[in-house]
Structure formats: C-alpha cells, structure tokens
Amino acid sequence: MNFNTISPLTITELLEAIKSNQNNHFRFGAGYTDLILELQHQDENDLTIINLAKLNDSSLKNTSKTNLGIRVGALSTMANILDNNDLYVFPVLIEAVKSLASPQIRATATIGGNICTASPAGDVSCALVSLNALCEIINSDGNIRTVPIVDFFTGVKTTVLQKDEFLRSVLIPTNSNGVEPVSGFIKIGNRNSMEIALVSLAFHIIHDDQGIINSAGISIGSVAKTIMFAEMAIAFLIGKNIKQLSENDKNQFADLILNYANPISDIRASAWYRKQVLWNISKSIF
Amino acid sequence: MKTIIHKISFKLNGGKIEQEVPSSLLLIDLIRDTLKLKGTKPGCLEGECGACTVLIDGVGINSCLYLALNVDGKSVTTVEGLASNVEPLSDVQNALVEHGAVQCGFCTSGIVMNIHSFKDKCDDDNMTPDREDIKKSLEGNICRCTGYVKIIDAVESLF
Amino acid sequence: MNQSKPFKVIGNRVPKIDAGDRVTGKSVYGHDIELQSMLHGSILRSKYPSAIIKSIDTSKAEQLPGVECVITANNVDTHNLNYRTDHPVLKGEEVNCIRDEVAAVAATSKTIAEKAIKLIDVEYEVRNGIFDPEEALKEDAPLLNRFNKGDDKNKNISESFHYEHGNIEDEKKKSACIITRQYTLPKVTPACMAPSNITATYSAIDGQLTLYSSTQVPFLYQREMSQVLKMDPSKIRVIQPIIGGGFGSKLDIHPFEPICALLSIKTGQPVQILFNREEEFHHSAIRQSMVINLTTGADIDGKFTFREVEVIKDNGAYTSWGAKTSFVIMQTFSSLYQVPACVYNADAVYTNNVFAGSIRGFGNPQATFALERNIDLMADKLGIDRAEIRLKNANFQGELTGQGLQFDSCGHKPALEAVIQQSGYKEMSELQGRYKTGIGFASMLHVGGGAKIYPSDGCGTTLKMDPYGFLTVITGSSEIGQGSETVLAMIASEELGIGLNKIKVINTDTNVKPWDVGVHASRTSFVAGNSILGALKLLKTKLSNKASEMLNTSKDDLLFENGEIKSLSTDTAFKIDKIVRALHFKPPHELCEVSYFYEPSSEFQDKHFKGKVSGCYAFASQAVEVEVDTLTGKVNVLNVYVSQDVGKVLNPLGLEGQIEGGVVMGLGYALTEEMIYEKGQLMNPSFHDYKVPTATDIPEIHFHPIETNEASGPYGAKGMAEAPLVPTPAAIANAVSNILDVEINSLPITPEKVLRAIHEKDQTKA
C-alpha cells in the first residue's frame, strides 16, 4: 500500500485540494475502514488520498435540525449517530447503524464513507434510502446540488459524484405525525454480528392513530446492483390499515417487494435463498 | 512518486512523543515496528478480529485500519500504557485474569482495550450494561480459545 | 493417586499462572520476536493447483538491493516432509496444490522480500487438476503424488485402513431396523488467533540451528527437521515462544519452516517468516474433510447390532497427520456405545486440493456426527425415544470393546443421564409458530490417557528446589494456551505444601527440558501430570529423609504444609528451604533436584488395530437446545448441556475454559464455518467471509463434570480438551432435524441449508 496524503483543515482547503488534484488520481479518506481494505488488494501507483480526518469544520461532523429535516454531516461517525438523541426518531437508521460491524469500526467509520462506498449491501445506505434522504453535494467551486439518495447510487460501488465533487451532508426529512412509526432494519446473515448482509430490508412506515398508513419508505439491499426503493410495494400500503392487513395483503406486499429483487448467487448465498428469505421477512414486518 | 513524510506529535501512554511517518503507514505498524510496543497484536489486518485494538482519546479503534499520521494531536493508549508500578494490572486486566478469561492470550490485549473503552463509555452515559449489552460490545473481538463466556463474566464483574 | 483427605490446591479455581504477562502484552509470541540483523523471508507459491514447472528464473530477484538469498529446489538439498515422505520442501518439477512453495527469498525488510518474490519468473505447463476424491480413484486418473508408496488398492490412495470385529452377517440378521446414509463434512480451519510464524537462526561457527517455532511437538519436530535438512539432530534446538493457539494445527511441519531454516543456513543470519491472516487461511493446517457412508442396525428393542462404515477422505496433494484421523474415527465407530459388530474401511485419497492437518478432535467430530445422526434415525424408525435408545446402549465400566479398548472407568451413562435430566428434554419443545425449539443429543468417546502412536508416549519432568524454597518445574510438556502449566504448578503446590507463587514452570527449550512426545490426543494433564507426580515423589523422599533426621521422627510422621515440613506428633517444623540448605551444606551434600520419566501403560495396537491404545478413555454427552427461525432458516443455539467424564476436576477454572471454548468452536463447525474451494482455490480466505462465532453467537453453556476417579490418572484425572468440541455439531444437527422433521446430513447447517430443507419438505407434502 503506497500513497501520499493531503490533509485539509477547512472546507476551503478541502475544495482547493479537490480543485488542484483534478488531473491526479485521488481518493477521499475519512474513516478508512473500507478504503484501507480496498487499497491493500490493489497496486495503485501515484495515488493521493485527501485525508478528511483533520477537517475541523464542525458542520461536516455535526447534526442540525432544520425545517426540512435533520442534516447529518458526512463526517459524522457511526458512534456519533448512536450518541445523538435527535436521530432516534428514525429507528430504521439506528438499527442499521447498530448492526454495522463492531464498536471499533463504528468509532471511525463515517456516514459519508458508507454512502460513497456505494455497496449494495451497505446497511446505513439502505436505511437512508427508506428514509428518502437527500445527498447534499458540494463541488470545488462551492456550489451545492441535492440528489435523492436512491438516485445517488448508479451501480455496484459507483455513484453520481463527479471528480470535483464531495458529499458534504445528508438531509433526512422528518415528517412525523406524532404517532410512533413502524420502523426497523432487518439484516439477514449467518451470524449475529460482523455480517455483510445477505439481504437487508429497511422500512419506515408512518400511520395515523387509527392505523391508516400515510407514507412509507421501504428499501432492500443486496438483491440488485444498487439499493432498491420498493415503490410499488409502498404504493400498495398507502391508505391501508396497518393493524388490519390480511394474510392475502401480506402475501401481495411480499410479492411486490420481490419484484425488485434480482440477486446473484455467490459464495455467501444463492439467489434462491436471497429471494426466499426476502419474501418471508417482508411479511414479518407487520 | 516522492514519498511525503509527516511530522506528528502525540501523546503515547501518557508521555508526549514526536515521530516522522510516511502517509501510508498504518498505526499498528507504527506501534509494533517503529515504537517496538509488541502488546498490540496483528490478528487479521482487516478490522475483523479486534486483536489490534488501541485507544485514541479513550475510544477503542482497530489500529490496522487507522493511518499513523492521524494520531497527530491525539492521545494514544496501548495495552502497555495501562499499568503503573503501583497497579501492575488495571481493574479490567485483573478481572480477566481472575475469571479465567485468558488462555492463549493473543486476542487479550485487544479485548482489554475494548473493555476499557466500553467501561468508560458506560460510566460517561451513566449506564449499567446487561449481559446482552456486554456481548454486543465484544462483537468486534474474536477469541478462539475461551468461547467468550469468562470474558463476559469478567466484564459483568466490573459494574 | 487418590487421596482421601481434602485437597488444598487441587480442585481450586486457579487462574493461569502467567495470565498477568498475557493480559499486559508482555508475553512474547512468535510474531514479536526480533533478533539482531534478522532478515525477513517471503515465499513464492504456485499459481496453479496442478502444473509442470518448466523453468524458474530468479535472476531479477537476486539483483534487487536488500535481497540476501534466493532458494529454489535447485540449490537446496532436502529430504521430503511427513511420515509418508511424499512432500518435497521446495517444488522443482511440478506443483500439486496452490500452497506449493516454488521459491523463497530472504531480504533486509519484509517489503523488499515481497517485492523480490514478484520478480521471480516461473514458467508453468498447466495440467487439469483433480479436486474430487471419487475422480482421483478412477482407473484413468493421473498419478497425483509421485512419491506415493501408499496403497495397492489404488495409485491415488495414501493411507487405507480396514478394521472389523464381530460377525456382521449374524448381526444384520438380528436387526429389525437398518439405516444407510451418506454424510459430508467440510474443510474448516482452527483459525488460531496468532497466524503461523517461525524464526530460524543458524550459526556456522558451531553448526547449531535454533528454531523459534510454535510447534506443539518440539522433540518430534527436532527429529523430523534433522531428517528433512539432513542435519545432525543434536545440532537443532527448538525454542517455543508463547503460542497463540494450536488446536492440533501445529503437529505437522509445513514447508515454510524448513524453508526458513534453509534461508538462515545460507545467509548465516536469523530469518523470520510470518504469515498474515490471508496466508494463514490458505496455507495452514485445516480439518480433514470427508464423506462417510454409514449403515447401522438395531434390534427390535433398540439394541445396536452392527455398523458398516466407508470413509473417503480428501488427502489433498500431500499426506499429513490428517491421514491418520482414520485411526480415531475407527475407534468411535467400533466402540462408542456398545456394538457387537463393526466393519470399517477408510481411504485417504490424493487430490490437487490443499492437505489437511490434525485438528482438535482428530476425525472424532466427523465420525460422531455420522453415528449420532444414524442413531436418531434408528430411534425414529423403531419408535423408541431418542434419549432412551442411547441410555440402553451406553458404554459401561469394565467394558472391553470389540476393538480391545478397556473402560476401567466409564462415565458415559452418568453423563447421558445428567444432560437428559438437566435439559428438561421432555418439556422443552415448541413446534408451532415462526420460532421452533427442540433438543438434540450426542455422546462421544475419546482417548483420555494419551495415545500410543509413537514408540514412546511419555513425558519427563525435572524438579529443582533452590536454597530459598523456590521450585522450578522443568517439564517436557508444552503449553499452547490450554493451561497445562497451571495444572502442573497446582500439583506441585498440593504435594509440597508450597504456594503457587513459589513455583515456576519452564518448558520451552529442547536443550533444557526432558523429552515429551507433544501436545496431542488430550494427553497433557494425564501424562505430564503423572510425570510430575512421579518426580514429586522422588523430591519428597529426598526432603523427607533429611527432615525426619532433623525433626527426629519417622518419615510417616511428616506433613508438607504452608511451606514447612512438620512433625505431626511433636508439632515441630522446619521451613522447607532450611531442609534444602541442610541437604546441600551438610551430609548427604546433595542438591534438591530430581528427574522422572513417565510412560503410560498403553500399548501399540496390533496390526488389526486392536488393543489398549490409551491409558484411559474420556466420555461426554451433550444435549443442545436449539431454536430455528423458520422464516430465515437461522439456527440459534440457546442452551448447551455438557456432561463430561473428566476422572477428576483438577482446575475447575481451566476445565470450564476448555469446555466453553470447545463448545463454541463446535458451534462454528456446526453452523457457520466452511472453507469454500473452487478448483483447488480458496474463495474465502478472510474473516470477512469465513465466519467464526462472535460473542453475540454463543449459547448458555451448562457444564456438569463427572468424576469417575480413574485409577491411572493424576488424582484420578483424564484428558479432556478435545472432547467438548466432538458431540456439539452432531447434537445440533439432531435437534434441527427433529424440530423440522427433515434430515440434516452435512455441515455447516447454514440458514440456506435449513430453508431449503423446509422448502423441500413443504413441496413433498404438497
């Protein structure tokens, strides 16, 4: 493993570093928990790492409440998220973070890093898709654009980020109506810890006090090249009463979820298993 | 490509030190090869086993997935930094010994550091963990000898 | 040696005597060794699992600054490895598996050594590899190991075992129920936390080679190394650093070890080779994979009648101790539970896969899995309760089995009864709903008093008490983390009445310690324990002679207690160190030092494999309560009830640690661990994809020791450390099979496997 690092201290220095390295081969390093693993297996030459660990701009690490939702800085670590009471309104996110790796990894892994690694098995990414989160991207000229997270991923480990862009923060819309949502994250694996999801299902369903479903976000991981947002399954739920779903309703719902699943078979599991278990657990969320 | 060397200055086990490190040097290699502190162990070099766990500002991290240059300005504690002449074993180390939680010992330093980190966090949050919480706190430390039972017992005894 | 008075130390919960060093990072493991002007070694391994080597060009590597030495088969002179001598150290003509070592480099840094390896050009002529033992057995298969002097049956068989006892045709006729099944057991790795390591240092001045090796068998290692390197064995010194896990994997010598020695011999400098985790997965000893075809019978009352066994083992490219697992498997089939007749055939077949080693349990987990599954199937077929059928056929004290194993002490039935009762078997089943629960049983039998597979199964002990009453125990036995040093210190403390803080155990240097065959077959507590007891007896005699003179009383009147030797009748005493000094400075002018060698009373088995292979045998039973999530297929083990006949509990803390560790390792083998190979290549060489149990995966473990007070064991103790792993996968498979009414006939029992079984069952129902 061989590279040089640049360590900007402010956002200005960061944008400057991005700008001046446009003709070079560079990557961002935040928590390094994915990056170092990747680089160990590659013989990359002339690589520059823009080391984000020294940035002292708190906006990149902090969380702030706005009218539109909660903004989470891309350099917030998983541990920071678990320590933030404001984020507990999104049980799906908290469960996803808790299921990620180990305390040691969670202490340094960042939410930005997890998203930009763009693994279809990414736990936190999956949760954020179900929350309809928005990716806030800044370019080296300081311009900001927003991309819904489901569109942020373009393929396995590929994103919409251009070479002069940097993921600055994630905005999670809050549309709570005062009723506890049915919200959770199911991660399928062979062990109870340290698993890369064979299949994951994230759900955040908002209903009124009668049980009528007003809105929902449902996403699935590890069944396609990117995390899938199950629109048709969501549409099926809107208006129905979550406390009165029949067995038939649940079957239909599971069938709709399965429409989004086109998994591969690999050494971890077969496509058959991934589809079978996805169908089963889809029904179990009610 | 010319290798950039970084000057770093940090606290190591309570004392201030300065080092010069290339960008790609891993913290575990700085600790073991440069500083000759062999207590931190290279179990897997992929962040899975936790044998390389050290504390950065009191929080346990995998030193195999941490760049040495990023400890600049921080406080690093390795297993060697826990002892003093007055107390050769910390409360955590003592608990592990007493409960029979040490067999081959290769995973042990990482577990000791992780437990210290966990215990400090629980104290800060005013939280008394239950057995499930303790198991979860150990999920990033692999042990092949003990089956974890006595490690969990040892942690339980600290609260 | 049984004592009627209560023990002062034996039976206490004693932490590992050097736990303080291990827990503070002071212990020096193989990875921590640094010697002056030490070089780093790196190995070039084969690109293909099967190929002819056309040429090797090391010139570019040799010219790289910092490279001190490059070796290939062309510039070294070695003898082949292992007891079959079918394994060349460096491969010059052909490669037969992806581990094959083609060249090695010693350089001033690891980085340079790794760079140099990449500069070596090897021209291969690739061949089609054979990866299935069945394919290798075919007539038209190529010869897979040209050193094979093995078997007349088939050119690709390395070892063949045949065994029988009783009259199988008669027993078949008596059988009301006959079950035939095939069982498949995968390759798994012990995944010791410390990856493989060695440091070799050769001095041309005296021709002495010192090896800092994590071997479990230092004296056998010394001998084999001398043969391989064509050196005088007295010039080889083996020093064991603190060992970060063995589990049997360090019985075999692997090529990287003599390679490191050769690099040191050629450069005259110390050389170190360290594996990283990925290399450890690829190139270290693994558990023997095998296919077991088993037919078993029982009469109408459920009494077992016969077993007919055929085992095909994947020997891999070269033979290792893994081939000898047939020997242990044989014992399980011939003697676990009473069985009047048994016919057993086991073949170790060469392939182009990696070769196995000897891993904890040594074939017994695989055999027990097959046997215990068949027992459940027979019980179901006969309509007999699964616990009942086991109790009915349990081994008993005084039994002489068809194989000639003598069970002078036997805790099988008490162990079964204990787990049946404690698991609440009858009450504990939930077969409705998403989460189904139930219980499965399995028992095991293993050697408990050593195993005579080498001309000597003994262990030597030297004791030295200094003028200050400090005892040094120099034992031939090795400590690999299992706690043997602590048990020996406890025995010395008990017998001499001195504190544990006055005892040191030394056991790391073949130049210093007496001979011992090594750590295997769960023999250390038994054999090393008996050895130290013999030595202590001699030491006490010396001390008693002097003390009785000084206290003016008879030797029978003396008591060793609280660091003193006391006359019971007069209540006068002298501190033990005073006696030691008196021995030295006054007649008889002797130092307080003794030596004793203990050879267990086992024998080599005869050529039909019959006979008393071990001093005694250990029994254990497990009942495992399991919960199956029928939506995901995930198996969650809730409770494991373990009852083990240990003869006598010497150190409960150490014993529990071994039980818990063994059960959890068994859990991994049962549920989550599998090395996945494709055409001889390992596809999951990392902890990312090779899943060992974590702290959140463990069950509640309930341990109930059975003390049968084995007369030949130290204080009645037997060996026990492999046993806790052996029945666990079988019991879990039985539980899952019973709960779901399916048949689980292979490991690991992954969620996918379970979900498929449920699915297939639902399909057949529909």
mmCIF file with all atom_site columns, N, CA and C in Angstrom, chain B residues 1 9 22 42 45 49 52 56 75 90 107 114 120 130 157 159:
data_model
loop_
_atom_site.group_PDB
_atom_site.id
_atom_site.type_symbol
_atom_site.label_atom_id
_atom_site.label_alt_id
_atom_site.label_comp_id
_atom_site.label_asym_id
_atom_site.label_entity_id
_atom_site.label_seq_id
_atom_site.pdbx_PDB_ins_code
_atom_site.Cartn_x
_atom_site.Cartn_y
_atom_site.Cartn_z
_atom_site.occupancy
_atom_site.B_iso_or_equiv
_atom_site.pdbx_formal_charge
_atom_site.auth_seq_id
_atom_site.auth_comp_id
_atom_site.auth_asym_id
_atom_site.auth_atom_id
_atom_site.pdbx_PDB_model_num
ATOM 1  N N  . MET B 1 1   ? 6.713   8.436   -7.628 1.00 0.00 ? 1   MET B N  1
ATOM 2  C CA . MET B 1 1   ? 6.055   9.399   -6.741 1.00 0.00 ? 1   MET B CA 1
ATOM 3  C C  . MET B 1 1   ? 6.889   9.573   -5.483 1.00 0.00 ? 1   MET B C  1
ATOM 4  N N  . SER B 1 9   ? 2.992   14.723  16.258 1.00 0.00 ? 9   SER B N  1
ATOM 5  C CA . SER B 1 9   ? 3.292   14.850  17.672 1.00 0.00 ? 9   SER B CA 1
ATOM 6  C C  . SER B 1 9   ? 2.040   14.448  18.436 1.00 0.00 ? 9   SER B C  1
ATOM 7  N N  . PRO B 1 22  ? 5.560   8.127   6.983  1.00 0.00 ? 22  PRO B N  1
ATOM 8  C CA . PRO B 1 22  ? 5.029   8.260   5.631  1.00 0.00 ? 22  PRO B CA 1
ATOM 9  C C  . PRO B 1 22  ? 3.505   8.186   5.668  1.00 0.00 ? 22  PRO B C  1
ATOM 10 N N  . PRO B 1 42  ? -1.237  -8.306  15.584 1.00 0.00 ? 42  PRO B N  1
ATOM 11 C CA . PRO B 1 42  ? -1.767  -8.330  14.215 1.00 0.00 ? 42  PRO B CA 1
ATOM 12 C C  . PRO B 1 42  ? -2.569  -9.599  13.961 1.00 0.00 ? 42  PRO B C  1
ATOM 13 N N  . LEU B 1 45  ? -5.482  -7.931  10.238 1.00 0.00 ? 45  LEU B N  1
ATOM 14 C CA . LEU B 1 45  ? -5.222  -6.759  9.391  1.00 0.00 ? 45  LEU B CA 1
ATOM 15 C C  . LEU B 1 45  ? -6.383  -6.426  8.477  1.00 0.00 ? 45  LEU B C  1
ATOM 16 N N  . CYS B 1 49  ? -10.999 -8.858  13.677 1.00 0.00 ? 49  CYS B N  1
ATOM 17 C CA . CYS B 1 49  ? -10.762 -9.644  14.881 1.00 0.00 ? 49  CYS B CA 1
ATOM 18 C C  . CYS B 1 49  ? -10.530 -8.816  16.140 1.00 0.00 ? 49  CYS B C  1
ATOM 19 N N  . CYS B 1 52  ? -5.961  -5.906  17.440 1.00 0.00 ? 52  CYS B N  1
ATOM 20 C CA . CYS B 1 52  ? -5.095  -4.733  17.306 1.00 0.00 ? 52  CYS B CA 1
ATOM 21 C C  . CYS B 1 52  ? -5.703  -3.492  17.959 1.00 0.00 ? 52  CYS B C  1
ATOM 22 N N  . ILE B 1 56  ? -7.832  5.676   21.103 1.00 0.00 ? 56  ILE B N  1
ATOM 23 C CA . ILE B 1 56  ? -7.481  7.022   20.642 1.00 0.00 ? 56  ILE B CA 1
ATOM 24 C C  . ILE B 1 56  ? -8.414  7.965   21.385 1.00 0.00 ? 56  ILE B C  1
ATOM 25 N N  . SER B 1 75  ? -4.356  11.467  21.758 1.00 0.00 ? 75  SER B N  1
ATOM 26 C CA . SER B 1 75  ? -3.765  10.683  22.831 1.00 0.00 ? 75  SER B CA 1
ATOM 27 C C  . SER B 1 75  ? -3.977  9.211   22.518 1.00 0.00 ? 75  SER B C  1
ATOM 28 N N  . SER B 1 90  ? -4.573  -3.260  35.493 1.00 0.00 ? 90  SER B N  1
ATOM 29 C CA . SER B 1 90  ? -5.753  -2.397  35.640 1.00 0.00 ? 90  SER B CA 1
ATOM 30 C C  . SER B 1 90  ? -6.916  -3.245  36.142 1.00 0.00 ? 90  SER B C  1
ATOM 31 N N  . CYS B 1 107 ? -5.555  -12.720 21.671 1.00 0.00 ? 107 CYS B N  1
ATOM 32 C CA . CYS B 1 107 ? -6.658  -11.768 21.452 1.00 0.00 ? 107 CYS B CA 1
ATOM 33 C C  . CYS B 1 107 ? -6.786  -10.809 22.630 1.00 0.00 ? 107 CYS B C  1
ATOM 34 N N  . ASN B 1 114 ? -10.608 -2.791  24.403 1.00 0.00 ? 114 ASN B N  1
ATOM 35 C CA . ASN B 1 114 ? -12.017 -2.617  24.048 1.00 0.00 ? 114 ASN B CA 1
ATOM 36 C C  . ASN B 1 114 ? -12.889 -2.509  25.299 1.00 0.00 ? 114 ASN B C  1
ATOM 37 N N  . ASP B 1 120 ? -15.580 2.965   30.064 1.00 0.00 ? 120 ASP B N  1
ATOM 38 C CA . ASP B 1 120 ? -15.561 4.422   30.179 1.00 0.00 ? 120 ASP B CA 1
ATOM 39 C C  . ASP B 1 120 ? -16.823 5.029   29.574 1.00 0.00 ? 120 ASP B C  1
ATOM 40 N N  . ASP B 1 130 ? -26.392 -4.743  30.562 1.00 0.00 ? 130 ASP B N  1
ATOM 41 C CA . ASP B 1 130 ? -26.757 -6.129  30.898 1.00 0.00 ? 130 ASP B CA 1
ATOM 42 C C  . ASP B 1 130 ? -25.884 -7.071  30.076 1.00 0.00 ? 130 ASP B C  1
ATOM 43 N N  . SER B 1 157 ? -18.432 -8.327  36.019 1.00 0.00 ? 157 SER B N  1
ATOM 44 C CA . SER B 1 157 ? -17.979 -8.099  37.389 1.00 0.00 ? 157 SER B CA 1
ATOM 45 C C  . SER B 1 157 ? -17.470 -6.677  37.606 1.00 0.00 ? 157 SER B C  1
ATOM 46 N N  . PHE B 1 159 ? -19.052 -3.972  36.823 1.00 0.00 ? 159 PHE B N  1
ATOM 47 C CA . PHE B 1 159 ? -20.126 -2.996  37.021 1.00 0.00 ? 159 PHE B CA 1
ATOM 48 C C  . PHE B 1 159 ? -20.890 -3.245  38.316 1.00 0.00 ? 159 PHE B C  1
#
